[in-house]
Coordinates of C-alpha atoms in Angstrom, one line a residue:
M63 CA -10.8 -50.7 30.1
V64 CA -7.5 -49.4 28.8
S65 CA -6.9 -46.0 27.3
V66 CA -6.7 -45.8 23.5
A67 CA -4.8 -43.5 21.2
Q68 CA -7.0 -41.4 18.8
E69 CA -5.6 -38.7 16.4
G70 CA -2.4 -38.5 18.3
K71 CA -4.0 -38.0 21.7
E72 CA -4.6 -40.5 24.5
T73 CA -8.3 -40.8 25.4
L74 CA -9.7 -42.8 28.2
A75 CA -12.4 -45.4 27.8
P76 CA -15.8 -44.6 29.3
I77 CA -16.4 -45.4 33.0
S78 CA -17.8 -48.9 33.6
Y79 CA -20.5 -48.1 36.1
P80 CA -21.7 -51.7 36.6
A81 CA -18.2 -52.7 37.6
I82 CA -17.9 -50.1 40.3
M83 CA -21.5 -50.0 41.4
P84 CA -21.0 -51.9 44.7
M85 CA -18.4 -49.4 45.8
L86 CA -20.6 -46.4 44.7
I87 CA -23.5 -47.8 46.7
I88 CA -21.5 -48.1 49.9
L89 CA -19.9 -44.6 49.6
G90 CA -23.2 -43.0 48.5
A91 CA -25.0 -44.6 51.5
A92 CA -22.3 -43.2 53.8
C93 CA -22.9 -39.7 52.5
L94 CA -26.7 -40.2 52.9
G95 CA -26.1 -41.4 56.5
V96 CA -24.3 -38.1 57.3
L97 CA -27.4 -36.2 56.0
L98 CA -29.7 -38.4 58.2
E99 CA -27.6 -37.5 61.2
A100 CA -28.0 -33.8 60.4
F101 CA -31.7 -33.7 59.7
L102 CA -33.5 -36.5 61.6
P103 CA -34.6 -36.1 65.2
R104 CA -32.6 -38.3 67.6
H105 CA -35.3 -40.8 68.3
Q106 CA -35.6 -41.6 64.6
R107 CA -31.9 -42.0 63.8
W108 CA -31.3 -45.5 64.9
Q109 CA -34.0 -47.1 62.8
A110 CA -33.1 -45.0 59.8
Q111 CA -29.4 -45.6 60.0
V112 CA -29.7 -49.4 60.6
A113 CA -32.1 -49.7 57.7
L114 CA -29.9 -47.6 55.4
T115 CA -26.8 -49.5 56.3
L116 CA -28.3 -52.9 55.9
L117 CA -29.9 -51.9 52.6
A118 CA -26.6 -50.5 51.4
L119 CA -24.9 -53.8 52.1
A120 CA -27.7 -55.8 50.5
G121 CA -27.7 -53.5 47.5
A122 CA -24.0 -53.6 47.0
G123 CA -24.0 -57.4 47.4
L124 CA -26.8 -57.7 44.8
A125 CA -24.9 -55.4 42.4
L126 CA -21.8 -57.5 42.9
V127 CA -23.6 -60.7 42.1
V128 CA -25.2 -59.2 39.0
Y129 CA -21.9 -58.0 37.7
V130 CA -20.0 -61.2 38.5
T131 CA -22.3 -63.2 36.2
D132 CA -21.1 -61.3 33.1
A133 CA -17.8 -60.0 34.3
P134 CA -14.9 -60.4 31.8
A135 CA -12.3 -62.9 32.9
E136 CA -9.4 -60.4 32.3
G137 CA -11.0 -57.8 34.5
V138 CA -11.9 -54.1 33.9
V139 CA -9.7 -51.1 34.6
T140 CA -11.9 -48.0 34.8
L141 CA -12.2 -44.5 36.4
S142 CA -9.2 -43.1 34.5
N143 CA -7.3 -46.3 35.0
T144 CA -7.4 -45.9 38.8
I145 CA -9.6 -48.9 39.7
A146 CA -9.0 -52.5 38.6
V147 CA -12.2 -54.6 39.0
D148 CA -10.8 -58.1 38.4
R149 CA -11.6 -61.5 39.9
P150 CA -9.5 -61.1 43.0
A151 CA -11.0 -57.6 43.6
L152 CA -14.5 -59.0 43.2
F153 CA -13.8 -61.8 45.7
L154 CA -12.4 -59.3 48.2
W155 CA -15.4 -57.0 47.8
G156 CA -17.8 -59.9 48.4
T157 CA -15.7 -60.9 51.5
L158 CA -15.7 -57.4 52.8
L159 CA -19.5 -57.0 52.3
A160 CA -20.3 -60.3 54.1
L161 CA -18.0 -59.6 57.0
A162 CA -19.3 -56.0 57.3
L163 CA -22.8 -57.4 57.6
G164 CA -21.8 -59.4 60.7
A165 CA -19.9 -56.4 62.2
V166 CA -22.8 -54.0 61.5
L167 CA -25.2 -56.4 63.2
M168 CA -23.0 -56.3 66.3
I169 CA -22.7 -52.5 66.1
A170 CA -26.4 -52.0 65.9
D171 CA -27.2 -54.3 68.9
R172 CA -28.6 -52.4 71.9
S173 CA -29.4 -55.3 74.2
V174 CA -25.9 -56.5 75.2
E175 CA -24.9 -52.9 76.3
P176 CA -28.0 -50.9 77.2
G177 CA -28.0 -47.7 75.1
G178 CA -25.5 -49.2 72.7
A179 CA -21.7 -49.7 73.0
F180 CA -20.9 -46.2 71.9
V181 CA -20.8 -42.7 73.4
A182 CA -20.8 -39.3 71.7
Q183 CA -19.0 -37.3 74.4
A184 CA -16.0 -39.2 75.6
A185 CA -15.5 -36.8 78.6
I186 CA -18.7 -38.0 80.3
R187 CA -17.9 -40.7 82.9
P188 CA -20.0 -43.9 83.1
G189 CA -22.6 -43.9 85.9
T190 CA -22.7 -40.1 86.3
V191 CA -25.8 -38.0 86.0
Q192 CA -24.6 -36.8 82.6
D193 CA -24.2 -40.4 81.5
R194 CA -27.8 -41.2 82.5
E195 CA -29.1 -38.1 80.9
Q196 CA -27.3 -39.0 77.7
R197 CA -28.9 -42.4 77.6
L198 CA -32.4 -41.1 78.5
G199 CA -32.3 -37.9 76.5
A200 CA -35.0 -35.4 77.1
Q201 CA -37.7 -38.0 77.8
P202 CA -36.6 -39.7 81.1
H203 CA -40.2 -40.5 81.9
R204 CA -40.4 -43.0 79.0
R205 CA -39.5 -46.5 80.1
D206 CA -38.1 -47.3 76.6
A207 CA -36.3 -44.0 76.1
A208 CA -32.8 -45.5 76.5
R209 CA -33.2 -47.5 73.4
Y210 CA -33.2 -44.3 71.4
Q211 CA -29.9 -43.0 72.7
M212 CA -27.4 -45.1 70.8
Q213 CA -24.9 -42.8 69.1
T214 CA -25.7 -43.5 65.4
E215 CA -22.8 -41.6 64.0
V216 CA -21.0 -44.9 64.0
F217 CA -23.0 -46.2 61.0
P218 CA -21.9 -43.6 58.3
L219 CA -18.4 -43.9 59.8
T220 CA -18.5 -47.6 59.3
L221 CA -19.7 -47.3 55.7
F222 CA -17.0 -44.8 54.9
A223 CA -14.3 -47.1 56.3
L224 CA -15.8 -50.0 54.3
G225 CA -15.9 -47.9 51.1
G226 CA -12.2 -47.0 51.7
M227 CA -11.4 -50.7 52.1
M228 CA -13.1 -51.6 48.8
V229 CA -11.2 -48.9 47.0
F230 CA -7.9 -49.9 48.7
C231 CA -7.9 -53.5 47.5
S232 CA -8.9 -52.6 44.0
A233 CA -6.7 -49.5 43.4
N234 CA -4.7 -49.7 40.2
D235 CA -2.2 -47.0 41.2
L236 CA -0.5 -46.0 44.4
L237 CA -2.0 -42.5 44.8
T238 CA -5.5 -44.0 44.7
M239 CA -4.4 -46.6 47.2
F240 CA -3.1 -43.9 49.5
V241 CA -6.3 -41.9 49.4
A242 CA -8.3 -45.0 50.1
L243 CA -5.9 -45.8 53.0
E244 CA -6.8 -42.5 54.6
V245 CA -10.5 -42.9 53.9
L246 CA -10.6 -46.3 55.7
S247 CA -8.3 -45.2 58.5
L248 CA -9.7 -41.9 59.7
P249 CA -13.2 -43.3 60.6
L250 CA -11.5 -46.2 62.5
Y251 CA -9.5 -43.8 64.6
L252 CA -12.7 -42.1 65.7
L253 CA -14.6 -45.3 66.2
C254 CA -11.9 -46.8 68.5
G255 CA -12.4 -43.9 71.0
L256 CA -16.1 -44.2 71.4
A257 CA -16.5 -47.0 73.9
R258 CA -19.2 -46.4 76.5
R259 CA -17.3 -48.4 79.1
R260 CA -13.6 -48.1 80.0
R261 CA -13.6 -44.6 78.4
L262 CA -9.9 -43.7 79.1
L263 CA -8.7 -47.1 77.8
S264 CA -10.7 -46.5 74.6
Q265 CA -9.4 -43.0 74.1
E266 CA -5.8 -44.2 74.7
A267 CA -6.3 -46.8 72.1
A268 CA -7.6 -44.3 69.6
V269 CA -4.7 -41.9 70.2
K270 CA -2.2 -44.7 69.8
Y271 CA -3.8 -45.9 66.6
F272 CA -4.0 -42.4 65.2
L273 CA -0.4 -41.5 65.9
L274 CA 1.1 -44.8 64.7
G275 CA -1.3 -44.9 61.8
A276 CA -0.2 -41.4 60.7
F277 CA 3.4 -42.5 61.0
A278 CA 2.8 -45.6 58.8
S279 CA 0.9 -43.4 56.3
A280 CA 3.9 -41.2 56.1
F281 CA 6.0 -44.2 55.3
F282 CA 3.6 -45.3 52.6
L283 CA 3.5 -41.8 51.1
Y284 CA 7.3 -41.4 51.1
G285 CA 7.6 -44.8 49.4
L286 CA 5.1 -43.7 46.8
A287 CA 7.1 -40.6 46.1
L288 CA 10.3 -42.5 45.7
L289 CA 8.7 -45.0 43.3
Y290 CA 7.2 -42.2 41.3
G291 CA 10.7 -40.7 41.0
Y292 CA 11.9 -44.1 39.8
A293 CA 9.2 -45.0 37.3
G294 CA 7.8 -41.6 36.4
S295 CA 4.3 -43.0 37.2
V296 CA 2.3 -44.2 40.2
R297 CA 0.5 -46.9 38.2
L298 CA 1.5 -50.4 39.3
A299 CA 1.9 -51.6 35.8
D300 CA 4.2 -48.8 34.9
I301 CA 6.3 -49.4 38.0
A302 CA 6.5 -53.1 37.0
N303 CA 7.6 -52.2 33.5
A304 CA 10.3 -49.8 34.8
A305 CA 11.6 -52.4 37.3
A306 CA 11.7 -55.1 34.6
G307 CA 13.9 -53.2 32.2
T308 CA 15.6 -49.9 32.9
D309 CA 19.1 -48.6 33.4
R310 CA 18.0 -46.2 36.2
S311 CA 19.5 -46.5 39.7
D312 CA 17.8 -49.1 41.9
T313 CA 18.2 -46.9 45.0
L314 CA 14.9 -45.2 44.5
L315 CA 13.2 -48.5 43.6
F316 CA 14.3 -50.4 46.7
G317 CA 14.0 -47.5 49.0
G318 CA 10.5 -46.8 47.8
M319 CA 9.6 -50.4 47.9
A320 CA 10.7 -50.8 51.5
L321 CA 8.8 -47.8 52.8
L322 CA 5.7 -48.7 50.8
V323 CA 5.6 -52.3 52.1
V324 CA 6.2 -51.1 55.7
G325 CA 3.0 -49.0 55.4
L326 CA 1.1 -52.0 54.1
L327 CA 2.3 -54.4 56.7
F328 CA 1.4 -52.0 59.5
K329 CA -2.2 -52.0 58.3
G330 CA -2.2 -55.8 58.2
S331 CA -1.0 -56.1 61.8
V332 CA 2.1 -57.9 60.6
G333 CA 4.9 -58.1 63.2
P334 CA 7.2 -56.3 63.9
F335 CA 4.9 -53.5 62.7
H336 CA 2.2 -54.6 65.1
A337 CA 2.7 -52.3 68.1
W338 CA -0.8 -50.8 67.8
T339 CA -2.7 -54.0 67.6
P340 CA -3.0 -55.3 71.2
D341 CA -3.8 -51.9 72.7
V342 CA -6.4 -51.0 70.0
Y343 CA -8.1 -54.4 70.1
Q344 CA -8.4 -54.2 73.9
G345 CA -9.5 -50.6 74.1
A346 CA -11.9 -50.2 71.2
P347 CA -15.6 -51.1 71.5
T348 CA -15.8 -54.8 70.8
P349 CA -18.0 -54.5 67.7
I350 CA -15.4 -52.1 66.2
T351 CA -12.6 -54.5 67.2
A352 CA -14.4 -57.2 65.3
F353 CA -14.8 -54.9 62.3
M354 CA -11.1 -54.0 62.3
A355 CA -9.9 -57.5 62.9
A356 CA -11.8 -59.0 60.0
C357 CA -12.4 -56.3 57.4
T358 CA -9.2 -54.3 57.8
K359 CA -7.1 -57.4 57.5
V360 CA -8.9 -58.3 54.3
A361 CA -8.3 -54.9 52.8
A362 CA -4.7 -54.7 53.9
F363 CA -3.8 -58.1 52.4
G364 CA -5.8 -57.4 49.3
G365 CA -3.5 -54.3 48.8
I366 CA -0.4 -56.3 49.7
L367 CA -1.3 -59.0 47.1
R368 CA -1.9 -56.5 44.4
V369 CA 1.2 -54.5 45.0
L370 CA 3.5 -57.6 45.2
S371 CA 1.8 -59.4 42.3
V372 CA 1.3 -56.5 39.9
G373 CA 3.9 -53.9 40.8
L374 CA 6.8 -55.7 42.3
E375 CA 6.8 -59.2 40.8
S376 CA 9.8 -58.7 38.7
T377 CA 11.9 -57.8 41.7
Q378 CA 10.8 -60.7 43.9
W379 CA 14.3 -62.0 44.3
E380 CA 15.3 -58.8 46.1
W381 CA 12.3 -58.6 48.5
R382 CA 11.3 -62.2 49.0
G383 CA 14.0 -63.1 51.5
V384 CA 13.2 -60.0 53.5
L385 CA 9.5 -60.9 53.7
W386 CA 10.4 -64.5 54.7
G387 CA 12.0 -62.9 57.8
V388 CA 9.1 -60.6 58.4
A389 CA 6.6 -63.6 58.2
I390 CA 8.8 -65.6 60.7
V391 CA 9.0 -62.6 63.1
S392 CA 5.2 -62.1 62.9
M393 CA 4.5 -65.7 63.6
V394 CA 6.9 -65.9 66.5
I395 CA 5.7 -62.6 68.1
G396 CA 2.1 -63.7 67.8
A397 CA 2.6 -67.2 69.1
V398 CA 5.0 -66.5 72.0
L399 CA 3.6 -63.2 73.3
G400 CA 0.1 -64.6 73.0
L401 CA 1.1 -67.1 75.7
T402 CA 1.8 -64.3 78.2
Q403 CA -1.6 -62.5 77.9
T404 CA -4.2 -62.4 80.6
D405 CA -6.7 -60.3 78.7
I406 CA -8.7 -62.3 76.2
K407 CA -9.0 -59.4 73.7
R408 CA -5.2 -58.9 73.8
M409 CA -4.8 -62.7 73.3
I410 CA -6.9 -62.6 70.2
A411 CA -4.9 -59.6 69.0
Y412 CA -1.6 -61.6 69.3
S413 CA -3.4 -64.4 67.6
S414 CA -4.2 -62.1 64.7
I415 CA -0.5 -61.1 64.5
A416 CA 0.4 -64.8 64.1
H417 CA -2.3 -65.3 61.5
A418 CA -0.9 -62.2 59.6
G419 CA 2.4 -64.1 59.4
F420 CA 0.5 -67.1 57.9
L421 CA -1.2 -64.8 55.4
L422 CA 2.1 -63.2 54.4
I423 CA 3.4 -66.7 53.5
G424 CA 0.6 -67.0 50.9
A425 CA 1.2 -63.4 49.7
I426 CA 4.8 -64.2 49.0
V427 CA 3.9 -67.1 46.8
L428 CA 3.4 -65.3 43.5
T429 CA 1.4 -68.2 41.8
P430 CA -2.3 -68.7 41.2
D431 CA -2.4 -71.2 44.1
G432 CA -0.7 -68.6 46.4
L433 CA -3.3 -66.0 45.5
S434 CA -6.4 -68.2 45.8
S435 CA -5.2 -69.8 49.1
T436 CA -4.6 -66.3 50.6
L437 CA -8.0 -65.1 49.5
F438 CA -9.7 -68.2 51.0
Y439 CA -7.7 -67.7 54.3
L440 CA -8.9 -64.1 54.5
L441 CA -12.5 -65.3 54.1
A442 CA -12.3 -68.1 56.6
Y443 CA -10.4 -66.0 59.2
G444 CA -12.7 -63.1 58.9
F445 CA -15.9 -65.0 59.8
T446 CA -14.3 -66.8 62.7
T447 CA -13.0 -63.5 64.1
I448 CA -16.4 -61.8 63.9
A449 CA -18.1 -64.6 65.8
T450 CA -15.3 -64.7 68.4
F451 CA -15.6 -61.1 69.3
G452 CA -19.4 -61.5 69.3
V453 CA -19.1 -64.2 72.0
I454 CA -16.5 -62.1 74.0
S455 CA -19.1 -59.2 74.2
L456 CA -21.6 -61.5 76.0
V457 CA -19.5 -62.3 79.1
R458 CA -20.0 -59.3 81.4
D459 CA -19.9 -58.1 85.0
A460 CA -21.0 -54.8 86.6
D461 CA -18.1 -52.9 84.9
G462 CA -18.9 -54.2 81.4
E463 CA -17.1 -56.9 79.5
A464 CA -15.2 -59.4 81.6
T465 CA -12.1 -59.8 79.5
H466 CA -9.6 -61.0 82.1
L467 CA -9.0 -64.8 81.6
S468 CA -9.6 -65.5 85.3
Q469 CA -13.2 -64.3 84.9
W470 CA -13.8 -67.0 82.2
A471 CA -13.1 -69.8 84.7
G472 CA -16.0 -72.3 84.8
L473 CA -17.9 -70.5 82.1
A474 CA -19.2 -73.9 80.8
K475 CA -21.0 -74.4 84.0
R476 CA -22.8 -71.1 83.7
S477 CA -23.5 -71.2 80.0
P478 CA -22.7 -74.5 78.2
L479 CA -23.9 -73.1 74.9
V480 CA -21.7 -70.0 74.9
A481 CA -18.7 -72.1 76.1
G482 CA -19.3 -74.6 73.3
V483 CA -19.6 -72.0 70.6
F484 CA -16.4 -70.3 71.8
T485 CA -14.6 -73.6 72.0
F486 CA -15.4 -74.3 68.4
L487 CA -14.2 -70.9 67.3
L488 CA -10.9 -71.2 69.2
L489 CA -10.4 -74.6 67.6
A490 CA -10.9 -73.0 64.2
L491 CA -8.3 -70.3 65.0
A492 CA -6.0 -73.1 66.1
G493 CA -6.5 -74.9 62.7
I494 CA -8.1 -78.0 64.0
P495 CA -9.6 -80.3 61.2
L496 CA -13.3 -79.9 60.3
T497 CA -13.0 -76.1 60.7
S498 CA -12.3 -73.4 58.1
G499 CA -9.0 -72.6 59.9
F500 CA -7.6 -76.0 59.1
I501 CA -8.5 -75.7 55.4
G502 CA -7.1 -72.2 55.2
K503 CA -3.8 -73.2 56.7
F504 CA -3.7 -76.4 54.6
V505 CA -4.1 -74.6 51.2
V506 CA -1.7 -71.8 52.1
F507 CA 1.0 -74.2 53.3
S508 CA 0.4 -76.4 50.3
A509 CA 0.9 -73.5 47.9
A510 CA 4.1 -72.5 49.8
L511 CA 5.5 -76.0 49.6
S512 CA 4.9 -76.2 45.9
D513 CA 6.8 -73.0 45.5
G514 CA 9.9 -74.3 47.4
M515 CA 9.2 -72.7 50.7
A516 CA 9.5 -75.8 52.9
P517 CA 11.6 -74.1 55.7
L518 CA 9.1 -71.3 56.1
V519 CA 6.2 -73.9 56.3
V520 CA 8.1 -75.8 59.0
V521 CA 8.4 -72.6 61.1
A522 CA 4.7 -71.9 60.5
L523 CA 3.7 -75.4 61.7
V524 CA 5.8 -74.9 64.9
A525 CA 4.2 -71.5 65.5
S526 CA 0.7 -73.0 64.9
A527 CA 1.5 -75.6 67.6
V528 CA 2.7 -73.0 70.1
A529 CA -0.3 -70.8 69.4
A530 CA -2.7 -73.7 69.9
F531 CA -1.6 -73.8 73.5
F532 CA -3.2 -70.5 74.5
Y533 CA -6.4 -71.4 72.7
L534 CA -6.5 -74.7 74.6
R535 CA -5.7 -72.9 77.9
V536 CA -9.0 -70.9 77.6
I537 CA -10.9 -74.1 76.8
V538 CA -9.5 -75.9 79.8
L539 CA -10.2 -72.8 82.0
M540 CA -13.9 -72.8 80.9
Y541 CA -14.5 -76.5 81.4
F542 CA -12.2 -77.7 84.2
S543 CA -12.3 -74.8 86.6
E544 CA -14.9 -73.8 89.2
P545 CA -16.7 -70.5 88.6
A546 CA -16.2 -67.8 91.1
P547 CA -19.3 -67.0 93.2
D548 CA -19.2 -63.4 92.2
G549 CA -18.1 -64.2 88.7
P550 CA -19.4 -62.6 85.5
S551 CA -22.7 -63.6 83.9
V552 CA -23.5 -64.3 80.3
T553 CA -25.8 -61.8 78.7
V554 CA -28.6 -63.1 76.6
P555 CA -27.8 -61.6 73.2
G556 CA -30.3 -59.7 71.1
A557 CA -31.4 -60.7 67.6
F558 CA -28.6 -58.8 65.9
T559 CA -25.7 -60.2 68.0
T560 CA -27.2 -63.7 67.7
A561 CA -27.4 -63.4 63.9
A562 CA -23.8 -62.2 63.7
I563 CA -22.4 -65.0 65.9
T564 CA -24.6 -67.6 64.1
L565 CA -23.4 -66.3 60.7
G566 CA -19.7 -66.6 61.7
V567 CA -20.1 -70.1 63.2
V568 CA -22.1 -71.5 60.3
V569 CA -19.6 -70.2 57.7
T570 CA -16.7 -71.4 59.8
L571 CA -18.2 -74.9 59.8
L572 CA -19.3 -74.9 56.2
L573 CA -15.8 -73.8 55.0
G574 CA -14.3 -76.6 57.0
L575 CA -16.6 -79.3 55.6
I576 CA -17.4 -78.1 52.0
P577 CA -14.8 -75.5 51.0
A578 CA -14.8 -76.3 47.3
F579 CA -17.2 -73.5 46.3
A580 CA -15.2 -70.8 48.0
L581 CA -11.9 -72.2 46.8
D582 CA -13.2 -72.3 43.2
W583 CA -14.3 -68.7 43.4
A584 CA -11.0 -67.6 44.9
N585 CA -9.2 -69.4 42.0
A586 CA -11.4 -67.9 39.3
G587 CA -8.8 -65.4 38.0
T588 CA -5.7 -63.2 38.5
F589 CA -5.0 -59.5 38.8
A590 CA -5.6 -57.3 35.8
L591 CA -2.1 -56.3 34.6
Q592 CA -3.0 -52.9 33.0

């Protein structure tokens, strides 16, 4: 809803609460989760937090479905013109809620890692008396006491991060986008440092993520300030109008644009702004890695799409060539350095950098096909990634997760089902037909070809072929190598982790076989230009 002039004064249209209800439910549940942590006894927190989080996701999803049925095609701009609830935003919100469901199920699981994957006091070392006391609490005589000791602070933190992501990809001005960036980032910095196993590695990952994230946020904020100096406004539509026709110096415009885009690319793990990704993916608790790899990428590219399409479209001839180069660098870094990795979580991290390059190709294509193909790719990649990290969390030895590639040798002989599921997911990441990964790459590359970007598509195809090698290397290792006598075992997953993996695998298969529904939804509309 746009502002209207009345008696010489500009008045704002009333807030459209149905449009922003999914976002309000998530943020409200996050605040309620903080209160539950403060007032409930420890042994009641897990049940309450899991129930609250799942109800919040279900309620937000229901509110989204109800609103979509009557949503205006042109979108709604509300909350003093700071939030744009248009068709792409609704698609991104639905994607975030669905992916967050899979991630929350993995976070809530207490069977894969006894006592949960998270620790409250990072200084306590695994296996010590303090660690056992923390797991058992004040009731060591109870055989089931350990199940009460999961650190449930992670649930409100996850909801705050999710709420920030929803605001970020629907922000109609850069100041709201910056606030949302901090709201989604700060909980993630904390969550990355809470791994129960490999405590020092987890803390190191959190510190790296925090320092580099703060640096990238400074880039974003400085770029915002320069663009405000240029356009006199932080609204994307006003920046677009100023860039389309003004006699002001372009120094502020291009300087601000460059700094702003660097901050956005950092959050999307796009090379060469990717330095945090391998270390953080490796060190963070695996459920949080899955949440970051899927949901953060959706939010980051949602923001990139909105900024490029709404705010900077008129200057595309100036920045398009630069982003061509960035996409190529990202794909090359992800594909080539992924070949050298011996840790499977780091390998998937470099895979995500290559996929970020593919996604950037779609973001550069400022056409309806480019928008819809990028949205579909985000949906497909997110579910595959959630399931991939779910499987990784099951292969364990006495020290926790067995992430070194040599430990996966002969896995098919120990657990054919887990090896088969992981093979299917790796093939989806490689873009093999009959998987969502193939459809995602096909629609993105088709949109790029129709927009005259054939050289970039050729580079992307070569990078895809190179990246397929390290996926196939893991498959060969699982099926054609003998397992070590003292090798890792495959943990039988609990109901939550099983549900998360099943959800990811089923959606990956369905989007590969019958993608029309998701493609039609992704193609339902464009950004609100208000």
